[in-house]
mmCIF file of C-alpha atoms and ligand atoms in Angstrom:
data_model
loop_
_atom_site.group_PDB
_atom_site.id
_atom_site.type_symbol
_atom_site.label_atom_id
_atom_site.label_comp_id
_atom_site.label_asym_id
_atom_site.label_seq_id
_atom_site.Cartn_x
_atom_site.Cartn_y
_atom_site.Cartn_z
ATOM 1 C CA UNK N 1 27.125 5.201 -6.107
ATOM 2 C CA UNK N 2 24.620 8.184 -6.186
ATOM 3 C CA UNK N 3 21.804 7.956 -3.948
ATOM 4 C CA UNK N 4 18.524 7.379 -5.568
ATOM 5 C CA UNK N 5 16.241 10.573 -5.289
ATOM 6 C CA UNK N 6 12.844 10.443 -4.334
ATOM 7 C CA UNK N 7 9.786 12.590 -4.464
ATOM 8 C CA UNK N 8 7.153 11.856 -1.671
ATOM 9 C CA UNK N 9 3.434 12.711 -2.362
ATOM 10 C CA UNK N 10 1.484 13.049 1.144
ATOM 11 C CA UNK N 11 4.733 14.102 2.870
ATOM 12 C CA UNK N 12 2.509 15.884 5.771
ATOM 13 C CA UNK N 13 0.892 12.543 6.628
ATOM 14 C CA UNK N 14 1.856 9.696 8.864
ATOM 15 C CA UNK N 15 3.545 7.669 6.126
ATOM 16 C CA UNK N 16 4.992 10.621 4.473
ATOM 17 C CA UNK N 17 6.750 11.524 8.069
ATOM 18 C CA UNK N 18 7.430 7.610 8.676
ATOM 19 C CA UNK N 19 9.293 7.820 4.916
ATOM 20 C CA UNK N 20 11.353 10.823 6.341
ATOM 21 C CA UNK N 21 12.694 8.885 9.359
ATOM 22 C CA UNK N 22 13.615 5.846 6.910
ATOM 23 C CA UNK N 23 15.639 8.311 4.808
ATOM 24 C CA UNK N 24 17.680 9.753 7.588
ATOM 25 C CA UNK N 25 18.822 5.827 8.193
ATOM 26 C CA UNK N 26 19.307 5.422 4.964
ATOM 27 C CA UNK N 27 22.167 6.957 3.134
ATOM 28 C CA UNK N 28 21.596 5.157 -0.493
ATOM 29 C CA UNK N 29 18.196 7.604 -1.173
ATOM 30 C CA UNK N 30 17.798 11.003 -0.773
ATOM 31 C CA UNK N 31 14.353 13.397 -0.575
ATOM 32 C CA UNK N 32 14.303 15.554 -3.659
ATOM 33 C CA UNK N 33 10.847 16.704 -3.513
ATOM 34 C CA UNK N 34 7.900 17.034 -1.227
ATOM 35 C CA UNK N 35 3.881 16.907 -2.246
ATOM 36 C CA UNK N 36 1.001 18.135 -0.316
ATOM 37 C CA UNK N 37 -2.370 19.081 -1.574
ATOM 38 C CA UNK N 38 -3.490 22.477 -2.333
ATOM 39 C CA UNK N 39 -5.190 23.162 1.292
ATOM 40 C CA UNK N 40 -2.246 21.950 2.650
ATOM 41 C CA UNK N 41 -1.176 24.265 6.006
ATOM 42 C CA UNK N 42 2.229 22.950 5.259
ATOM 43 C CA UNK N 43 3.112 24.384 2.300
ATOM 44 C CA UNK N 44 6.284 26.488 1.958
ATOM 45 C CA UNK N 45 7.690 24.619 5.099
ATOM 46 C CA UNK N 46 10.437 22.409 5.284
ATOM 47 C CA UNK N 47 9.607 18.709 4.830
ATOM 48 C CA UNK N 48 10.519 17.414 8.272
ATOM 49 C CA UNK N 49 7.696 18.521 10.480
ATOM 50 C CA UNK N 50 10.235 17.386 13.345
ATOM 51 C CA UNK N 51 13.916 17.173 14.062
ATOM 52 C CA UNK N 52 16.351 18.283 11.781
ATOM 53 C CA UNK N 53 15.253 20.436 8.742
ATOM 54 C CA UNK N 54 15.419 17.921 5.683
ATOM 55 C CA UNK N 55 16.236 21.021 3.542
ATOM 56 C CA UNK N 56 13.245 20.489 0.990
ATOM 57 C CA UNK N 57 10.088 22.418 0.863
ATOM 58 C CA UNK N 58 6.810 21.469 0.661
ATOM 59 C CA UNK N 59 4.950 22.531 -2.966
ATOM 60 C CA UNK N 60 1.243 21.806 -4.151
ATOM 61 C CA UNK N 61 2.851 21.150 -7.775
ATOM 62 C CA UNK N 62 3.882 17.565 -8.648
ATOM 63 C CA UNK N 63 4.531 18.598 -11.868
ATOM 64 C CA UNK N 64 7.305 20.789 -10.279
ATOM 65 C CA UNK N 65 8.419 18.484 -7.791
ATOM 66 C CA UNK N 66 9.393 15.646 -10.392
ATOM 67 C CA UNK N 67 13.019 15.457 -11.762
ATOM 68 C CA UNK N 68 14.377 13.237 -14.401
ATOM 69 C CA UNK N 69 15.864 10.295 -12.889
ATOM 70 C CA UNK N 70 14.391 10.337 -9.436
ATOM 71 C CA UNK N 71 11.180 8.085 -8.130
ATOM 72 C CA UNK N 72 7.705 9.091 -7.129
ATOM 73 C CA UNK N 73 6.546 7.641 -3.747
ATOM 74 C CA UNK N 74 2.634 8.105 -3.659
ATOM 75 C CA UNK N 75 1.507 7.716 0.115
ATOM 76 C CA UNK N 76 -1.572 10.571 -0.160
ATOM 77 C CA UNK N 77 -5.356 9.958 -1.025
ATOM 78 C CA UNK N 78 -6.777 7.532 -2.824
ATOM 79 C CA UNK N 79 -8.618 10.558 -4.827
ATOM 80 C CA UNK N 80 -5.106 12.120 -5.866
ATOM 81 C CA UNK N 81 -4.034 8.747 -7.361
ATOM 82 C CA UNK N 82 -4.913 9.253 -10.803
ATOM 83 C CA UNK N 83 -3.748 12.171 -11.290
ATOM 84 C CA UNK N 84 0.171 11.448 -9.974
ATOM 85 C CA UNK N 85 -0.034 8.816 -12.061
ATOM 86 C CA UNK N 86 -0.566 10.556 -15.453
ATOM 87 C CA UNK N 87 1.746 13.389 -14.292
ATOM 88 C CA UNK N 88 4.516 10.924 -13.508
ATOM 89 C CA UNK N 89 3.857 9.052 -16.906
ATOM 90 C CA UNK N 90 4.166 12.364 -18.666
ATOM 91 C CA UNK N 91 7.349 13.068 -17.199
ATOM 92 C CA UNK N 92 8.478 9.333 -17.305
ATOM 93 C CA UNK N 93 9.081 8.982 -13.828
ATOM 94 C CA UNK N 94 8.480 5.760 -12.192
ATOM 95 C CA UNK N 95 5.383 5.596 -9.157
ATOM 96 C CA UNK N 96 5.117 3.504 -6.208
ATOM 97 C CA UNK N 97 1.685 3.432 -5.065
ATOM 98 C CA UNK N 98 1.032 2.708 -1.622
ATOM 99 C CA UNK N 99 -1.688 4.497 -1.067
ATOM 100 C CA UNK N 100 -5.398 2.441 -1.037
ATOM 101 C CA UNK N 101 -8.538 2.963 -1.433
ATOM 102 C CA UNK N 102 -8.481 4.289 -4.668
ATOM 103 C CA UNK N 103 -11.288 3.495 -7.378
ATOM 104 C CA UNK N 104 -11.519 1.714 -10.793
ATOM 105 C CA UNK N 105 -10.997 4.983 -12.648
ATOM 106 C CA UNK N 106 -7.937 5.460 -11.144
ATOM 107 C CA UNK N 107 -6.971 1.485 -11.114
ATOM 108 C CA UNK N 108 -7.102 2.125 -15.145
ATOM 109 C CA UNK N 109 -4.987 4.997 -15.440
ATOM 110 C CA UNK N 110 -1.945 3.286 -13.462
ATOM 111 C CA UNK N 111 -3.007 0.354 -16.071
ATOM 112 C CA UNK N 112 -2.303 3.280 -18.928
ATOM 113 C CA UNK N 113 0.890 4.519 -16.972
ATOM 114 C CA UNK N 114 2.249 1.289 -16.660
ATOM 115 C CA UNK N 115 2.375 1.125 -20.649
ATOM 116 C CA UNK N 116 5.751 4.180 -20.438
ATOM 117 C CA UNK N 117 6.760 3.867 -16.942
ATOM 118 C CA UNK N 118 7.509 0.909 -14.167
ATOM 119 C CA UNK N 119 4.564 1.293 -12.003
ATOM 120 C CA UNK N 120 4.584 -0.565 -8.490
ATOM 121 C CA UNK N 121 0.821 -1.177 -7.008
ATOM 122 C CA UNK N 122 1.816 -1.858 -2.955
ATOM 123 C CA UNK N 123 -1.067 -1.887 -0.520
ATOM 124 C CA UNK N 124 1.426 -3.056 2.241
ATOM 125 C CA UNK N 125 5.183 -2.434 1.377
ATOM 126 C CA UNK N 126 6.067 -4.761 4.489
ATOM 127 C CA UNK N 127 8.582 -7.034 4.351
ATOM 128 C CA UNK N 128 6.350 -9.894 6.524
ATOM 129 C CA UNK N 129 3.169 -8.603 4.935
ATOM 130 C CA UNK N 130 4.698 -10.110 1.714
ATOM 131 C CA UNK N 131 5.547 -13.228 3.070
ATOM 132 C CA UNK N 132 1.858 -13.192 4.590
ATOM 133 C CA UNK N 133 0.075 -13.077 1.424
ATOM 134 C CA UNK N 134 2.517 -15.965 0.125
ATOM 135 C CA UNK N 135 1.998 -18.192 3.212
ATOM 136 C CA UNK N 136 -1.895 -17.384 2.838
ATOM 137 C CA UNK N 137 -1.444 -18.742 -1.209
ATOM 138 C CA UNK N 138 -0.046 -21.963 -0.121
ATOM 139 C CA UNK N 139 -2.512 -22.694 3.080
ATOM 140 C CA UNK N 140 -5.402 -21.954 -0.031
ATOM 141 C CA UNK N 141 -3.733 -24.446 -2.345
ATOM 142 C CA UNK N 142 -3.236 -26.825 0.544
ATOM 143 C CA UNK N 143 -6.160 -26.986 2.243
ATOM 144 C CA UNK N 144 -8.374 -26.740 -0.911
ATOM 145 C CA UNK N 145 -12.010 -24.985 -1.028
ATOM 146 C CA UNK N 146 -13.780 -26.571 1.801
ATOM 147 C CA UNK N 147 -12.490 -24.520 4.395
ATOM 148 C CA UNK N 148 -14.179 -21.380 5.224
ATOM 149 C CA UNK N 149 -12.340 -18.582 4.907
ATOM 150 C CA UNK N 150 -12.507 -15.211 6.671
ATOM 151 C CA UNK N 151 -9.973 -12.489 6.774
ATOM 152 C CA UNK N 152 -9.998 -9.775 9.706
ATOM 153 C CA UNK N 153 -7.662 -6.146 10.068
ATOM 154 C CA UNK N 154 -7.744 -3.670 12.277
ATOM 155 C CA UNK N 155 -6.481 -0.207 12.009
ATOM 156 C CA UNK N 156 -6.225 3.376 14.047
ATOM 157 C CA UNK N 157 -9.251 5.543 13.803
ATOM 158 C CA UNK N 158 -9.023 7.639 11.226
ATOM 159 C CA UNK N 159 -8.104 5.353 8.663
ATOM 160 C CA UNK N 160 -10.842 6.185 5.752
ATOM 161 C CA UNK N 161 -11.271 2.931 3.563
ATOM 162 C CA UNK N 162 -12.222 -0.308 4.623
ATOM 163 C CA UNK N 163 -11.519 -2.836 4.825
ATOM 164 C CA UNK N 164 -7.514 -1.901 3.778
ATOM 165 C CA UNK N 165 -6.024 -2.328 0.927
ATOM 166 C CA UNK N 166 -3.913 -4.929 2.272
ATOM 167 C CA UNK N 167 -6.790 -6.941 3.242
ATOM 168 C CA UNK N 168 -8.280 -6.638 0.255
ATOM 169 C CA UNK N 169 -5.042 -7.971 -1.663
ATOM 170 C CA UNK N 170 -4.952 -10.673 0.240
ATOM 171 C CA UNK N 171 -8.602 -11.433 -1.029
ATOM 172 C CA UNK N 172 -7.900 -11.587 -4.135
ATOM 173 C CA UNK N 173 -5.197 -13.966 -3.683
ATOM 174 C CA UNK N 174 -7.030 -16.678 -1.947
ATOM 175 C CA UNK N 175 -9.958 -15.980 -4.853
ATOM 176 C CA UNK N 176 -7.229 -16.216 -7.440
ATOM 177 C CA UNK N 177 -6.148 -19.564 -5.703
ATOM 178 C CA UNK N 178 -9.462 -20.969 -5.454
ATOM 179 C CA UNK N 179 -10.335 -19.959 -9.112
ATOM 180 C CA UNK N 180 -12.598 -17.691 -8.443
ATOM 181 C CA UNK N 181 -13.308 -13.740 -8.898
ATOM 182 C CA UNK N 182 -13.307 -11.659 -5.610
ATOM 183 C CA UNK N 183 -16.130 -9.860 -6.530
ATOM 184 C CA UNK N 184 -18.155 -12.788 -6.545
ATOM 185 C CA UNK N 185 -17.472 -14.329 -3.508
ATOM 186 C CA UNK N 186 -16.474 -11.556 -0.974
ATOM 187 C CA UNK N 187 -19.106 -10.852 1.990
ATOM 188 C CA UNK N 188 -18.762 -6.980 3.249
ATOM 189 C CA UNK N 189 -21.553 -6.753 5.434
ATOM 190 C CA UNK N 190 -23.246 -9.228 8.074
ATOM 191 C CA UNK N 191 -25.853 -8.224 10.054
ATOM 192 C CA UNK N 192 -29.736 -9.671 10.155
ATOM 193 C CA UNK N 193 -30.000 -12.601 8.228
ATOM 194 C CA UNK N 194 -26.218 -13.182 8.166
ATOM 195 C CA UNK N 195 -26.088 -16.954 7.298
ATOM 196 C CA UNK N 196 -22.809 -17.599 5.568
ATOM 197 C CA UNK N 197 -22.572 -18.626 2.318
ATOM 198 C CA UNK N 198 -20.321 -21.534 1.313
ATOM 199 C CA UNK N 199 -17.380 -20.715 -0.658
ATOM 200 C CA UNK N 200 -17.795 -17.024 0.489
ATOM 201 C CA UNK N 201 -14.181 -14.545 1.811
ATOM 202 C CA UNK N 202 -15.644 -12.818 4.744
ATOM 203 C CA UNK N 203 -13.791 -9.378 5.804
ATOM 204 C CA UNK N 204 -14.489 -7.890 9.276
ATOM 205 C CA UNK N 205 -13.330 -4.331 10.200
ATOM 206 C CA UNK N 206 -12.099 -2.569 13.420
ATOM 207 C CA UNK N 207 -11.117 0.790 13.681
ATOM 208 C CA UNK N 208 -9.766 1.787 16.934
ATOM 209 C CA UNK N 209 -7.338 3.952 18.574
ATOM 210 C CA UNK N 210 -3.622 4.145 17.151
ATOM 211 C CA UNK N 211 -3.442 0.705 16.150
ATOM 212 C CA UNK N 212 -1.142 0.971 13.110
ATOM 213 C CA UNK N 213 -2.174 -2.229 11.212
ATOM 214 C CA UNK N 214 -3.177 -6.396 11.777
ATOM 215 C CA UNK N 215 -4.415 -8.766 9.727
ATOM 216 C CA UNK N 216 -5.022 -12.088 10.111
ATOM 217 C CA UNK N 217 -6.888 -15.030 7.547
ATOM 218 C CA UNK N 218 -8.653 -17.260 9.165
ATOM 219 C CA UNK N 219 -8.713 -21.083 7.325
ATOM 220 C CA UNK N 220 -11.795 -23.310 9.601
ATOM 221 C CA UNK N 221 -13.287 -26.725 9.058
ATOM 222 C CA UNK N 222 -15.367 -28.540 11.616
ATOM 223 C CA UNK N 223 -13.069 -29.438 14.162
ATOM 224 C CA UNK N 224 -9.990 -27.059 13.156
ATOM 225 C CA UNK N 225 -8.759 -23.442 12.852
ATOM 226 C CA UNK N 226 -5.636 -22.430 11.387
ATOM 227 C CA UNK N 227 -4.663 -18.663 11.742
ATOM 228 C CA UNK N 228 -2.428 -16.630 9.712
ATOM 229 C CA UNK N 229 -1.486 -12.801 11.365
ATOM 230 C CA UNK N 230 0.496 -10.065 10.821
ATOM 231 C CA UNK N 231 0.951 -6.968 13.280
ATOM 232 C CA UNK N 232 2.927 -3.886 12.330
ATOM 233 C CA UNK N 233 3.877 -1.803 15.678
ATOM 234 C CA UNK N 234 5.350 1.326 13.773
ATOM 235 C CA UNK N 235 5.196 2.666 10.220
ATOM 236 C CA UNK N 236 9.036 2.414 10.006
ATOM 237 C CA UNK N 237 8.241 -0.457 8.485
ATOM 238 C CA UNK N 238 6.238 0.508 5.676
ATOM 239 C CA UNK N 239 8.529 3.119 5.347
ATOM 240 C CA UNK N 240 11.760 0.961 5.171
ATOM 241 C CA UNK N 241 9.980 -1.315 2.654
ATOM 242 C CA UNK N 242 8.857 1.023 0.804
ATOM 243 C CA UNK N 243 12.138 2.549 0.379
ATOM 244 C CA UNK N 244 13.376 -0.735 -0.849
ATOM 245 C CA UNK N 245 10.530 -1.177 -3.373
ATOM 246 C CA UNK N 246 11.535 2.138 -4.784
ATOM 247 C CA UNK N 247 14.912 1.601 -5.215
ATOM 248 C CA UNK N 248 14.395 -1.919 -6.836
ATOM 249 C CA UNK N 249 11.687 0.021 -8.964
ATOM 250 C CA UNK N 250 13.872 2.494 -10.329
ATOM 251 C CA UNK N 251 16.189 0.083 -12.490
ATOM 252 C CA UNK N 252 12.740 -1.972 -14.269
ATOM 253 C CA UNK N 253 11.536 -1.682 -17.757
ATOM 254 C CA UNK N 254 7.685 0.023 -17.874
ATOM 255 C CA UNK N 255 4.911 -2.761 -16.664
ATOM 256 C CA UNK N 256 2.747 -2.847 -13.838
ATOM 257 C CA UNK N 257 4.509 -4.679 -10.050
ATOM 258 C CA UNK N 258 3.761 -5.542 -6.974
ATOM 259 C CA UNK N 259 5.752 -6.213 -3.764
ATOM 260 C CA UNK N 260 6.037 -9.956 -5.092
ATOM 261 C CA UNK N 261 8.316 -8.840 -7.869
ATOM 262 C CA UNK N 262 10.123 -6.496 -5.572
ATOM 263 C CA UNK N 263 11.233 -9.593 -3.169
ATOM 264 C CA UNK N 264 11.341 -12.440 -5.916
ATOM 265 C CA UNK N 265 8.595 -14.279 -4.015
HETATM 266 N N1 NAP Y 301 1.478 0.668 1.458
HETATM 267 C C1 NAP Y 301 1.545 0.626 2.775
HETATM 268 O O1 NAP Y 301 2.300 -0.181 3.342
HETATM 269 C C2 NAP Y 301 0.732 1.598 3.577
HETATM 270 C C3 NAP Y 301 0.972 1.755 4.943
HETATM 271 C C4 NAP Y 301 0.240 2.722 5.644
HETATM 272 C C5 NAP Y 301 -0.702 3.484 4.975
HETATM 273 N N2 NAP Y 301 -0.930 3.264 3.639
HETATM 274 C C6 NAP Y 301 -1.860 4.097 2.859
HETATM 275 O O2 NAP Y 301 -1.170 5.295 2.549
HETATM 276 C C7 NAP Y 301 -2.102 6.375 2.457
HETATM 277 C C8 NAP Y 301 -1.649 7.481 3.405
HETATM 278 O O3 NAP Y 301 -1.739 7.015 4.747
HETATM 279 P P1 NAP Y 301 -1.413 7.949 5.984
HETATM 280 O O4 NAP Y 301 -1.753 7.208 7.199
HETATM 281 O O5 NAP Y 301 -0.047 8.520 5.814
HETATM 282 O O6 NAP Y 301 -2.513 9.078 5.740
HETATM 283 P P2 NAP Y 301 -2.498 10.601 6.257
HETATM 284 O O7 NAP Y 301 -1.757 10.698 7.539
HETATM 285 O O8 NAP Y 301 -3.914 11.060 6.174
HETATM 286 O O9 NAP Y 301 -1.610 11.342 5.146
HETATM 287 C C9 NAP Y 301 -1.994 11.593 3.830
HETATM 288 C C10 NAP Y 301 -1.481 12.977 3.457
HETATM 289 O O10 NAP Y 301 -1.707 13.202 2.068
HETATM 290 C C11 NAP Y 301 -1.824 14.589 1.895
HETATM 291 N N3 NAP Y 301 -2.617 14.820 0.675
HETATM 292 C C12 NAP Y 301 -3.966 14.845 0.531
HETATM 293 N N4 NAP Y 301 -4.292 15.095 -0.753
HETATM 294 C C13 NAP Y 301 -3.122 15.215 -1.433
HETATM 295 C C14 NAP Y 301 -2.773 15.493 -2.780
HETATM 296 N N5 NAP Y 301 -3.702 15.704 -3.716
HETATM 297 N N6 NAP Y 301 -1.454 15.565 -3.109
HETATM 298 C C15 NAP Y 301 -0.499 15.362 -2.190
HETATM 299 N N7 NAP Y 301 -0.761 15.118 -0.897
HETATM 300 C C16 NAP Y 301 -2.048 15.044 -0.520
HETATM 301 C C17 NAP Y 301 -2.453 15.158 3.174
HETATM 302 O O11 NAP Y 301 -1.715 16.272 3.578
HETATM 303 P P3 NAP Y 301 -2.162 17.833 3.455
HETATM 304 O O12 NAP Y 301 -3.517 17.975 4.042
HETATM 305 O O13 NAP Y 301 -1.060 18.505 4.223
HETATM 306 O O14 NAP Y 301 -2.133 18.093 1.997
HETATM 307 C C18 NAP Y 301 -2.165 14.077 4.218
HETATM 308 O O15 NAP Y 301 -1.322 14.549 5.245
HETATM 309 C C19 NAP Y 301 -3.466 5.772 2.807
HETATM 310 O O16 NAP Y 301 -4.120 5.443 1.603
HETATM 311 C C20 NAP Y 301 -3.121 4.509 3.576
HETATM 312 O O17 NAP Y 301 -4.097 3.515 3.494
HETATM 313 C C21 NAP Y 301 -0.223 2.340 2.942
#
């Protein structure tokens, strides 16, 4: 069987070097191409920024880097998101998006891709954080609305949106569960008059150090606390899901995914 070709977008980054150390384990995909931004002091340079030389170089040109048949693996800026997304649609290349903290502009145009090409929206490509989110749907469903609800992440310290992605997600399942609209019920910010308001999903936010990603949903009544957590302790695991995502991606019809899909939970 040939290996399935991918084409990274952020290769310089930590997930983009994480991805390159899942591919050397892994002999069923293969690096085709290699995308940085325009500043990028990479460019020209061989993908692996350690160890062996992967044999593919770094371009600014996504356009370029795309071939027919291989997958896009978007792990870059939130800001760059719409933009590989209409350039892989063009070219009818399927996306997996794990990068976050991009906006409602760009939420639409993976919408628009999704119409020609499979198009995979993963905040967390984790294995466990997958089975998180669907043990945090059935604790909602379970214990019903009247327990409070607060969800908590931490992350290393130059992570730029918060709260993640991932926690985020999981928001919106518990709102989906309960009904309700995220929107309407998530609390951000706390400080002053911070009395909480029933029914509210409170996020809280720590950014320290290397710490490569927890999160944990908190489920309290008077007189009990039940705790849900996830800790990742290296990106090789984004990375290794991710590469499964991708290769489950590249054999679906065009429509919009998540990890859910990917692992038939
Ligand atoms: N789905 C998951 O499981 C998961 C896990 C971890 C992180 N993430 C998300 O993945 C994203 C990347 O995280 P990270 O920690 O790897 O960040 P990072 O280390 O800052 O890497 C991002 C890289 O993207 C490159 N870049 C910037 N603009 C670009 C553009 N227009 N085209 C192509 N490349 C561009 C930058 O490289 P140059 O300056 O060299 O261009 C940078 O090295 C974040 O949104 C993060 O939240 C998702």
């Amino acid at each position: 069987v040939a290996a399935q070709s991918l084409v990274v977008f952020g290769i310089t980054g930590r997930m983009g070097q994480s991805l390159i150390r899942a591919l050397r384990e892994d002999s069923r995909f293969l690096l085709c191409g290699a995308v940085a931004s325009a500043a990028s002091s990479r460019l020209g340079q061989d993908a692996a920024a350690e160890g062996q030389p992967c044999g593919v170089t770094i371009t600014a040109d996504p356009s370029a880097a795309l071939r027919p048949g291989c997958v896009a693996v978007e792990f870059s800026l939130g800001d760059a998101v719409a933009q590989h997304a209409r350039i892989c649609a063009q070219q009818r290349v399927p996306i997996l998006v794990g990068t976050t903290g991009f906006d409602a502009e760009a939420r639409s145009e993976l919408e628009r891709a999704a119409e020609t090409i499979p198009v995979l929206i993963a905040p967390n490509t984790s294995i466990g954080v997958a089975v998180l989110s669907k043990l945090v749907a059935e604790a909602t469903s379970s214990l019903g609305s009247t327990y409070d609800v607060e969800i908590s992440e931490a992350h290393h310290r130059t992570k730029r949106d918060a709260p993640s992605g991932t926690a985020l997600r999981l928001g919106e399942v518990i709102a989906g569960e309960r009904g309700q609209r995220l929107s309407d019920v998530a609390a951000y910010e706390r400080g002053g008059n911070a009395l909480r308001s029933p029914g509210s999903i409170g996020f809280s936010v720590l950014r320290a150090g290397d710490i490569v990603g927890e999160h944990t949903v908190t489920f309290a009544a008077a007189g009990e606390r039940l705790e849900i957590s996830h800790r990742a302790t290296d990106r090789i695991t984004f990375a290794r899901g991710a590469l499964r995502a991708a290769g489950w991606l590249a054999g679906q019809p065009a429509g919009l995914y998540g990890m859910h899909d990917v692992l038939g939970l």
